[in-house]
PDB file of C-alpha atoms in Angstrom:
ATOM      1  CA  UNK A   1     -25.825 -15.578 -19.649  1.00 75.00           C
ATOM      2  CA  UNK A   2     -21.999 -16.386 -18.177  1.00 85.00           C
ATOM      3  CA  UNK A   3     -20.189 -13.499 -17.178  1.00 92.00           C
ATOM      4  CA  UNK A   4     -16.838 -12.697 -16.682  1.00 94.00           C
ATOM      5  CA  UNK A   5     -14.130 -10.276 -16.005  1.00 97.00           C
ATOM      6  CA  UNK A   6     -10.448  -9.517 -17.772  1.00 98.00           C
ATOM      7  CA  UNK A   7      -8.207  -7.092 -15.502  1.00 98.00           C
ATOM      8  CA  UNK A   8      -5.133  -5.275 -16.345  1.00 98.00           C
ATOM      9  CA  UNK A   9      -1.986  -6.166 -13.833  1.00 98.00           C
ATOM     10  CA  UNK A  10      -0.779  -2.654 -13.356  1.00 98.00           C
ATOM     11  CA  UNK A  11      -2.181   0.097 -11.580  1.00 98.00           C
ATOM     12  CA  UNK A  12      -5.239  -2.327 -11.535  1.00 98.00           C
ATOM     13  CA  UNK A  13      -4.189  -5.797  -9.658  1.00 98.00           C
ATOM     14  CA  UNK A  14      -0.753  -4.166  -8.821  1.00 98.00           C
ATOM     15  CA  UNK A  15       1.482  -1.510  -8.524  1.00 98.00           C
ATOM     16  CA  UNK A  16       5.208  -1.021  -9.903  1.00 98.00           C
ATOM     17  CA  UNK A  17       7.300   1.884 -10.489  1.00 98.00           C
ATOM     18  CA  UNK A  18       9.844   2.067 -13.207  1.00 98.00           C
ATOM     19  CA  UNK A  19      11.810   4.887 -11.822  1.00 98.00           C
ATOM     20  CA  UNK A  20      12.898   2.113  -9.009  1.00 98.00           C
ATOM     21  CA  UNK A  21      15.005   0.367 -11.920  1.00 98.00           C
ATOM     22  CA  UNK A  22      16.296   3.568 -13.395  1.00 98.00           C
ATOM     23  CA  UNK A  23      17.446   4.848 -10.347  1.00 98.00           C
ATOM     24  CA  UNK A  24      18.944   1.883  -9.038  1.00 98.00           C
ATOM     25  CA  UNK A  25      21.073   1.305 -12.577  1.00 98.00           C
ATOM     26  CA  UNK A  26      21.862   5.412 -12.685  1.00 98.00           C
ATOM     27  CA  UNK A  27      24.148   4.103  -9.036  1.00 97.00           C
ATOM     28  CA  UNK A  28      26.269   2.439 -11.841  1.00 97.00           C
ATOM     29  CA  UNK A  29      26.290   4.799 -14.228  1.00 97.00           C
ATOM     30  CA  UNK A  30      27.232   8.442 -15.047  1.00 97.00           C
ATOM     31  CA  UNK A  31      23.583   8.796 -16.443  1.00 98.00           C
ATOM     32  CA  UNK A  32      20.629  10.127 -14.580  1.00 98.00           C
ATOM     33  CA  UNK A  33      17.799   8.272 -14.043  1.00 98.00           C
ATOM     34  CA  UNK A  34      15.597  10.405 -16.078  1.00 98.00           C
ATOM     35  CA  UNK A  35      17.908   9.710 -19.174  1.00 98.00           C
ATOM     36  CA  UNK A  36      17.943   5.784 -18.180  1.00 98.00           C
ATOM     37  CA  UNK A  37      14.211   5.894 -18.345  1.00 98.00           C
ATOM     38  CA  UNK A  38      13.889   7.773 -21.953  1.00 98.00           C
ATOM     39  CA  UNK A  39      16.525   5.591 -23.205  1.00 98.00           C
ATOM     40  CA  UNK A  40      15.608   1.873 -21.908  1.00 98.00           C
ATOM     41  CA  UNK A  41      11.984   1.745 -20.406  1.00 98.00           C
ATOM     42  CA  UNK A  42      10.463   4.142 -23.461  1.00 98.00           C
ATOM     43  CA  UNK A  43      12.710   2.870 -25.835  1.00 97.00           C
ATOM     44  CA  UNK A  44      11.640   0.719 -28.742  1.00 97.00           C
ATOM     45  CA  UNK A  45      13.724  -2.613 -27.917  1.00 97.00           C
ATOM     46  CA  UNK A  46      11.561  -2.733 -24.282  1.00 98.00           C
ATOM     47  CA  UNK A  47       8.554  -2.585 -26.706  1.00 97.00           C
ATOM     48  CA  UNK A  48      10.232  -5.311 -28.566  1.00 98.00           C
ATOM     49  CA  UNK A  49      10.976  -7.090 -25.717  1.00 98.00           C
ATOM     50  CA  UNK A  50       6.736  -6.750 -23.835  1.00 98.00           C
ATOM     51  CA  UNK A  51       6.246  -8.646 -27.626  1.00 98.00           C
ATOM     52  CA  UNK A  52       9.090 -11.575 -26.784  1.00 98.00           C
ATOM     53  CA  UNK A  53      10.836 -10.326 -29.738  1.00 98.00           C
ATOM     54  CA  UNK A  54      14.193 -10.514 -27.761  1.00 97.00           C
ATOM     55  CA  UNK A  55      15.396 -12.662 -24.653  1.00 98.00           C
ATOM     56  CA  UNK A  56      15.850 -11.051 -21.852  1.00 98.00           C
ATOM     57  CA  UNK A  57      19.308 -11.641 -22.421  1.00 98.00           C
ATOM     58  CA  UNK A  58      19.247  -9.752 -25.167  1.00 98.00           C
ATOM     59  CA  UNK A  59      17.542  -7.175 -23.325  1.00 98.00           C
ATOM     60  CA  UNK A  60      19.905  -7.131 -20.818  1.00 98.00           C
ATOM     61  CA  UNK A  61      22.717  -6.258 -23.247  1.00 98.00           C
ATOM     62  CA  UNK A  62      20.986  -3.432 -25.175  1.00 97.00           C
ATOM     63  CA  UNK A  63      20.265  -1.737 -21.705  1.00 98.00           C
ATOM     64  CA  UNK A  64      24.121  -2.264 -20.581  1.00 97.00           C
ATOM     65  CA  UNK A  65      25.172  -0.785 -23.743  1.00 97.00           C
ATOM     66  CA  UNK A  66      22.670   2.519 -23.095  1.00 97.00           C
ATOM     67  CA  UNK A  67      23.563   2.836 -19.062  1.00 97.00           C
ATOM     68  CA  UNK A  68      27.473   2.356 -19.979  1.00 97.00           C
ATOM     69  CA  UNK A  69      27.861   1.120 -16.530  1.00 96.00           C
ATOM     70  CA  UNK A  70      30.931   0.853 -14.123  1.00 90.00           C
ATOM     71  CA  UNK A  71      31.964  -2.888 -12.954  1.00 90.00           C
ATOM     72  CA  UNK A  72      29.194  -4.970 -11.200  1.00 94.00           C
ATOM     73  CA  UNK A  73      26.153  -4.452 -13.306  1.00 97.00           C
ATOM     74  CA  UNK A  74      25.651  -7.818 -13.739  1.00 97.00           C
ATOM     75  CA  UNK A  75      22.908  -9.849 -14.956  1.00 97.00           C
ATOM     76  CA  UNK A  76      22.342 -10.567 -11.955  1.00 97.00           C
ATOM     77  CA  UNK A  77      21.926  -6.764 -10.180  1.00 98.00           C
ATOM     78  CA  UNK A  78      20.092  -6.206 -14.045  1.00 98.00           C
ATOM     79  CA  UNK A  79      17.555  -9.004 -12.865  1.00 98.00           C
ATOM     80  CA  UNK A  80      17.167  -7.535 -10.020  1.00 98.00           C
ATOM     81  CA  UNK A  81      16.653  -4.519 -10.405  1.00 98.00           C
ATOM     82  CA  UNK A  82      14.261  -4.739 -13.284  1.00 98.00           C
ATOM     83  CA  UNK A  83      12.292  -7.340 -10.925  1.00 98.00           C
ATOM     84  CA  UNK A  84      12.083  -4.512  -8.334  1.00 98.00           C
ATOM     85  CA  UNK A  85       9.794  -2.361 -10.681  1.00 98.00           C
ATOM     86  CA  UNK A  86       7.294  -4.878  -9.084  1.00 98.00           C
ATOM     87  CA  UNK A  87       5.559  -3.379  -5.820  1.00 98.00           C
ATOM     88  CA  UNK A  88       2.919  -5.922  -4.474  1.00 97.00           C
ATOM     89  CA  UNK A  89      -0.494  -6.619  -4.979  1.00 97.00           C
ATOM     90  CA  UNK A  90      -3.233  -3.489  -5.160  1.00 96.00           C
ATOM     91  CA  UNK A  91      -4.787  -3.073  -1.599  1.00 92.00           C
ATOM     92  CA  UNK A  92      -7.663  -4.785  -0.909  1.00 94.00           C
ATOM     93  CA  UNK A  93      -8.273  -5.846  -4.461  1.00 95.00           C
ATOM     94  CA  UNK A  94      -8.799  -8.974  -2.440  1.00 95.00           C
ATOM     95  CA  UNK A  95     -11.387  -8.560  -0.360  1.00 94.00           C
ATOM     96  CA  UNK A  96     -13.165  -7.777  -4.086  1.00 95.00           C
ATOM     97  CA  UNK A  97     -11.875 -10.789  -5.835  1.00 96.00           C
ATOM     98  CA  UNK A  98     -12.918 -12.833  -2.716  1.00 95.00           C
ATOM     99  CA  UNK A  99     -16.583 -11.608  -4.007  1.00 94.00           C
ATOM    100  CA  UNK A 100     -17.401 -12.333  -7.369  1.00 94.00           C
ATOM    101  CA  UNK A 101     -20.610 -13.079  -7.844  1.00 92.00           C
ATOM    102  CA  UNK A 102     -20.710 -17.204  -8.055  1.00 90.00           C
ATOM    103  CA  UNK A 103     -21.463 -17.711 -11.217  1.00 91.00           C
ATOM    104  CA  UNK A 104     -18.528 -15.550 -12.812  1.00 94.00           C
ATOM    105  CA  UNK A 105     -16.223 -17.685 -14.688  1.00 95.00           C
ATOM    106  CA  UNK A 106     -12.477 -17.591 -13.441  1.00 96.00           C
ATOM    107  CA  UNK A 107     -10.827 -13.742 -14.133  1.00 97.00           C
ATOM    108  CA  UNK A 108      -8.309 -13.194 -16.672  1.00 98.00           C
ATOM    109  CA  UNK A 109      -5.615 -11.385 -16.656  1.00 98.00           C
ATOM    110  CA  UNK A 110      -4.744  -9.043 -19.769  1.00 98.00           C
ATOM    111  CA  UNK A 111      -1.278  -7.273 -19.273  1.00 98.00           C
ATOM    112  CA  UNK A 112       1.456  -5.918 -21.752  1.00 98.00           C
ATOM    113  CA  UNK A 113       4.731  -7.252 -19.823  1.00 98.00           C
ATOM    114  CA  UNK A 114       7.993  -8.976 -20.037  1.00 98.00           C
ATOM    115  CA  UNK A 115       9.489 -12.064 -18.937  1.00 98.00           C
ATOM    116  CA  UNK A 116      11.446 -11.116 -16.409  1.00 98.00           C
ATOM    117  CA  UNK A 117       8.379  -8.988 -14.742  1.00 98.00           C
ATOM    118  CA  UNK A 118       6.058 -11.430 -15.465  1.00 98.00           C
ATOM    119  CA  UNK A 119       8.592 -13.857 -12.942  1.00 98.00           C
ATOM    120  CA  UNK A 120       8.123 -11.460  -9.829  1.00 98.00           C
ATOM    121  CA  UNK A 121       4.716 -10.710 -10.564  1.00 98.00           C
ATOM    122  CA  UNK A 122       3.480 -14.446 -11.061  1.00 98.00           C
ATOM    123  CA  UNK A 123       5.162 -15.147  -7.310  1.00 98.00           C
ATOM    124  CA  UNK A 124       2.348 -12.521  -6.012  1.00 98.00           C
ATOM    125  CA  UNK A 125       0.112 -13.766  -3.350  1.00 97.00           C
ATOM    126  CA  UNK A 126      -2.824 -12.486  -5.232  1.00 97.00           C
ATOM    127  CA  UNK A 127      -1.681 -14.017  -8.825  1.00 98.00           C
ATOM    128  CA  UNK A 128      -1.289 -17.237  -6.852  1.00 98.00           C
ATOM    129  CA  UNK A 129      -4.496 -17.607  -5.188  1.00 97.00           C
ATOM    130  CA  UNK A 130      -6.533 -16.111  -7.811  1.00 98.00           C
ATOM    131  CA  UNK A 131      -5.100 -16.643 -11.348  1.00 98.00           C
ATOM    132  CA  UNK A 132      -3.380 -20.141 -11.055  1.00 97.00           C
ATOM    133  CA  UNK A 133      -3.843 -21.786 -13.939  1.00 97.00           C
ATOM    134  CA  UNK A 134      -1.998 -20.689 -17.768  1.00 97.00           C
ATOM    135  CA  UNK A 135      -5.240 -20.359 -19.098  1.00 98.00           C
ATOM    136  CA  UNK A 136      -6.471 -17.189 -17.142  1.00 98.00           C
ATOM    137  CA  UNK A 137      -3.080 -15.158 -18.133  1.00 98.00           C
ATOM    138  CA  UNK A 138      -3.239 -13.637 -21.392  1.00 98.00           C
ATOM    139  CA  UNK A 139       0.320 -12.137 -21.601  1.00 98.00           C
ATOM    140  CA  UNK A 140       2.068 -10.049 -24.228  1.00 98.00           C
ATOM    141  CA  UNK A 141       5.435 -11.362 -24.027  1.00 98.00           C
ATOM    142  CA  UNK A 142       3.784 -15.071 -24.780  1.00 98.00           C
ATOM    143  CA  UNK A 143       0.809 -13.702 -27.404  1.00 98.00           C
ATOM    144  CA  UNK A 144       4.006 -11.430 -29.426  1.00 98.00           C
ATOM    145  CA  UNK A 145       1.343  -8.380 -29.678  1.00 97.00           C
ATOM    146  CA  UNK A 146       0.204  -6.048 -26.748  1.00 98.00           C
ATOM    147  CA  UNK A 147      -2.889  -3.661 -25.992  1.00 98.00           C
ATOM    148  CA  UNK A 148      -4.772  -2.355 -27.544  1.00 97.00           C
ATOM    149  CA  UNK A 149      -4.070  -5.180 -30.612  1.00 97.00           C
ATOM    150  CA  UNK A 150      -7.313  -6.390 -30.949  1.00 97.00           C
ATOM    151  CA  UNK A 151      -5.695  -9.966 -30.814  1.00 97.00           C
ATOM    152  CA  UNK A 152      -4.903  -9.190 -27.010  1.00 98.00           C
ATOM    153  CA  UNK A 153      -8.547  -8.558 -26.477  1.00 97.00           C
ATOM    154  CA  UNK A 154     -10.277 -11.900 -28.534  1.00 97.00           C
ATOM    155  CA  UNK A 155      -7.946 -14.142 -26.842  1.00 98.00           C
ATOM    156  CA  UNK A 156      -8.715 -13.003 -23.094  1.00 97.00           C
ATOM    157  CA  UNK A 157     -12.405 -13.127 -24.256  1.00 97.00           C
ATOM    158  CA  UNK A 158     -12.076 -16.732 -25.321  1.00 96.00           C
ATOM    159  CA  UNK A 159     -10.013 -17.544 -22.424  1.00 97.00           C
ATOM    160  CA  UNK A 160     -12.803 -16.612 -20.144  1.00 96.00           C
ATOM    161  CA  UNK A 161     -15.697 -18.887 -22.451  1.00 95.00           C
ATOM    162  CA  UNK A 162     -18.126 -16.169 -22.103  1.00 93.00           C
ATOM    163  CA  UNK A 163     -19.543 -14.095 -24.915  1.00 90.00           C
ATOM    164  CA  UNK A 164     -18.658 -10.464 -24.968  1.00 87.00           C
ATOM    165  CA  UNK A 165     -22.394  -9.437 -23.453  1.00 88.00           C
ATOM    166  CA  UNK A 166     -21.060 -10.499 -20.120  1.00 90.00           C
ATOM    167  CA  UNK A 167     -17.779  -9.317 -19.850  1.00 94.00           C
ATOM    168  CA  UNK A 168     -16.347  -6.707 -17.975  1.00 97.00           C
ATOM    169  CA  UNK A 169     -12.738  -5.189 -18.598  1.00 98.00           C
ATOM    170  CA  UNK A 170     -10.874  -3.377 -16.323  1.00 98.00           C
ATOM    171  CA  UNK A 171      -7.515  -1.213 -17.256  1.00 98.00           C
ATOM    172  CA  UNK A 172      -5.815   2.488 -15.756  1.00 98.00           C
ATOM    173  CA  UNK A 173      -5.276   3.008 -19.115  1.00 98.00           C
ATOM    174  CA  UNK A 174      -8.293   4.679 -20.985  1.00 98.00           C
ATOM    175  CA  UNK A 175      -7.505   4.247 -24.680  1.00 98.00           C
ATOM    176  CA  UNK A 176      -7.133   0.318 -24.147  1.00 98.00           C
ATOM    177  CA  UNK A 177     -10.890   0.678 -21.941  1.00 98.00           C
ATOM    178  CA  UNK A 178     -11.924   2.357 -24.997  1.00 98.00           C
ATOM    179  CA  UNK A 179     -10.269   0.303 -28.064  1.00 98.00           C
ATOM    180  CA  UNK A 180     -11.946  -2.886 -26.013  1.00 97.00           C
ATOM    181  CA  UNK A 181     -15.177  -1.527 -26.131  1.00 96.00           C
ATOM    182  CA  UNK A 182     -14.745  -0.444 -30.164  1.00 96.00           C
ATOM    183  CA  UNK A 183     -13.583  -3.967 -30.892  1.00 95.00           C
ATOM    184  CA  UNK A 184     -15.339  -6.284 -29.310  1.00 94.00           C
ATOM    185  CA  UNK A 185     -18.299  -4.615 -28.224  1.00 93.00           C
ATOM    186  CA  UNK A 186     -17.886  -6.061 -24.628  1.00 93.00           C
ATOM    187  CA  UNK A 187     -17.844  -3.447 -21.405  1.00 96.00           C
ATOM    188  CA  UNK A 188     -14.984  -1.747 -19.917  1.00 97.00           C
ATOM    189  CA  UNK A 189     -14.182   0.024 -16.627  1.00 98.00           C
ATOM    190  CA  UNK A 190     -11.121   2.984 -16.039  1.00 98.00           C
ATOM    191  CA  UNK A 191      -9.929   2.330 -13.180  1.00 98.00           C
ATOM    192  CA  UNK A 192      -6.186   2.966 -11.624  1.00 98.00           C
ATOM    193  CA  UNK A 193      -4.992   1.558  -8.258  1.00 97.00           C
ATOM    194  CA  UNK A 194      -3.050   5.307  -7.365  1.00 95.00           C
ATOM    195  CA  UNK A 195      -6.015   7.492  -8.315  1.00 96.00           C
ATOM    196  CA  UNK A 196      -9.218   5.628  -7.445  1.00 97.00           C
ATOM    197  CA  UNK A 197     -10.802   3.836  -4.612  1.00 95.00           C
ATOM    198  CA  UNK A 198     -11.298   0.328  -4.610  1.00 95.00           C
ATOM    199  CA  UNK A 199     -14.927   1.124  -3.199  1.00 94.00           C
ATOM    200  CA  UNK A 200     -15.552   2.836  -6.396  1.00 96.00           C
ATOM    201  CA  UNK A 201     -14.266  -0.469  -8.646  1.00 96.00           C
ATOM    202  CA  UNK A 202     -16.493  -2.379  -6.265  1.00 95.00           C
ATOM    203  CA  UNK A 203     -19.594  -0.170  -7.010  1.00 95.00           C
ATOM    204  CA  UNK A 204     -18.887  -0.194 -10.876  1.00 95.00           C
ATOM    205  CA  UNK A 205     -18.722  -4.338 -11.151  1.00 95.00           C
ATOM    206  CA  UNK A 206     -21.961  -4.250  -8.846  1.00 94.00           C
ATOM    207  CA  UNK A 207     -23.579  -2.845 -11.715  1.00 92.00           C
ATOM    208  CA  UNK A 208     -22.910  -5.218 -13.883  1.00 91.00           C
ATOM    209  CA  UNK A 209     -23.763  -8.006 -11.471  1.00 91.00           C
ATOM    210  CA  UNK A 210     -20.000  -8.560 -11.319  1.00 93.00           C
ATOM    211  CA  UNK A 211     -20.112  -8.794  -7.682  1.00 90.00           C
ATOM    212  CA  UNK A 212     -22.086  -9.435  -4.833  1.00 86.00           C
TER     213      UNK A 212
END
């Protein structure tokens, strides 16, 4: 039987922190950050804009018009800042990726994001080495639905050619573990880079012959 495995970017693969782009646009803005955050990252239009609903551009003006900023919020410092909710690559979610059992067939990536993140992210040593071609990223912003839309889950499963008896999924985010398992039938693992250790990740795909 081919097996293989789907991860989650965030708090799985990677970290970010969305209070880095609220505080950074409150600098230009009589707002707090807290306010920024209820407004633009929990708002509906940022849900709108994981689907690729609206451009970034278009993004970009619904959050100016909610910070009300002073002069120099540009697109530009926008871009930026929005970029900087990007951290880095998990630690030593390498050294695990590095062994997958040989005949796994090549990861997937499954992640509710936006363009703009999605641009920092991809430039990730890990995404590089690991995830380089199209076909292993399964990306909201490009599919127009996002977890736990069962849609999300059939097309990582088919981008990974293995039937759902030998796949593994791996998200922080235990209602999408659990709505994976309900709709496809396939296996799931809870896991969150800021809570767990990756010893314990390891242990969990051993089981499943995931990896060596």
């Amino acid at each position: 039987m081919k097996r293989g495995i789907i991860f989650d970017w965030g708090r799985v693969l990677g970290r970010f922190d969305h209070m880095i782009f609220c505080r950074g646009a409150a600098e230009y803005s009589s707002h707090t950050p807290e306010y920024i955050y209820k407004r633009v990252i929990q708002g509906e239009v940022c849900h709108w804009y994981e689907r690729g609903k609206v451009s970034s551009e278009e993004f970009f003006q619904h959050a100016r018009e909610i910070i009300q900023p002073r002069q120099g919020f540009t697109r530009v410092v926008f871009e930026r800042l929005w970029m900087d909710i990007v951290l880095g690559d998990t630690p030593y979610i390498e050294f695990l990726l590095e062994n997958l059992s040989s005949d796994i067939a090549p990861p997937v990536i499954l992640s509710n994001t936006s363009e703009l993140h999605w641009k920092k992210i991809s430039s990730l040593p890990l995404v590089r080495r690991f995830f380089p071609s199209d076909e292993q990223l399964v990306l909201s912003f490009r599919m127009g639905f996002v977890k736990p839309d069962a849609s999300m889950f059939l097309e990582a499963i088919k981008r990974t050619g293995c039937t759902k008896e030998g796949l593994v999924y791996i998200d922080d985010i235990e209602n999408y573990v659990n709505a994976f398992k309900k709709q496809t039938g396939g296996r799931g693992v809870v896991f969150n880079c800021e809570k767990d250790d990756i010893n314990y990740l390891y242990g969990e795909l051993r089981k499943f012959g995931i990896t060596t």
